[in-house]
Amino acid sequence: MPHDRSAPPRVDWSASAAYLDFDGTLVDLAPRPEDVRLGTRERTLLQALTERCSGGVAILSGRDLENLRPHLDGLPVILSGSHGAQIDINGDPTLVPGAGVGIEAAFNVLKPFADANGLLIERKAAAIAVHYRAQPAMADEVTARIDSLAAGHPGLKPVHGKMVSELASKEYSKGTALIQLSNHPRFARRTPVAIGDDTTDEDMFRAARSVGGIGIKIGAGQTTANYRFDTRADMTRWLAETLEDC
Ligand SMILES: [Mg+2]
């Protein structure tokens, strides 16, 4: 696995499919998840990208579909939520079978803990997220609680992201969503290009590479991606350049 990562080359989108993370990739992270807004520039770029890829653009998020959808309203992109457990193709959302098992019981354990410590807890269709951006000193304790609950349930895994720890279905990830989507007519026979900024995106980087595509990481940290941008702004600039005058 290479350790140095450079910016990616120009991508020929007419032969590629884009798999994009949302928070930290298409929008800046905000103190509260509900505070983010897709910018005009990003919206314009997504529109152009979708045209260039003939519809082969998917947004893969840890957010619930219901939470993700309003941010991308009007854009002809495919959405996947809850870390790959939900995929929405043509307004027909599916919850992957088995996803969500054990979530209710874990939520009942975590809710009093979150409430007592001023943490934002989010119940998703197939995951629970505990956000500690407002209480950064709680990071270790939140992480330990999530790890412990995951260890006690065969169907759940811990997912630690930026200022958030989650319990999610073990069987599914952004990687399984990418593989599933890559067999869909809108994505088939197109080289996957996966772009994300967080640990949860590593699954889709690996999945993209396993089927001949590439992964692009935004920001610092160990990664299995082939390429890296230091900042979201750098990625946005590159994306705009790849969409120019073709
Ligand atoms: Mg992200």
mmCIF file of C-alpha atoms and ligand atoms in Angstrom, residues 21 23 197-198 201, ligand 1:
data_model
loop_
_atom_site.group_PDB
_atom_site.id
_atom_site.type_symbol
_atom_site.label_atom_id
_atom_site.label_comp_id
_atom_site.label_asym_id
_atom_site.label_seq_id
_atom_site.Cartn_x
_atom_site.Cartn_y
_atom_site.Cartn_z
ATOM 1 C CA ASP A 21 -19.555 11.211 0.454
ATOM 2 C CA ASP A 23 -20.549 15.736 4.944
ATOM 3 C CA ASP A 197 -13.041 12.563 3.840
ATOM 4 C CA ASP A 198 -13.609 10.204 6.747
ATOM 5 C CA ASP A 201 -15.235 6.192 3.345
HETATM 6 MG MG MG B 1 -17.646 12.744 5.356
#
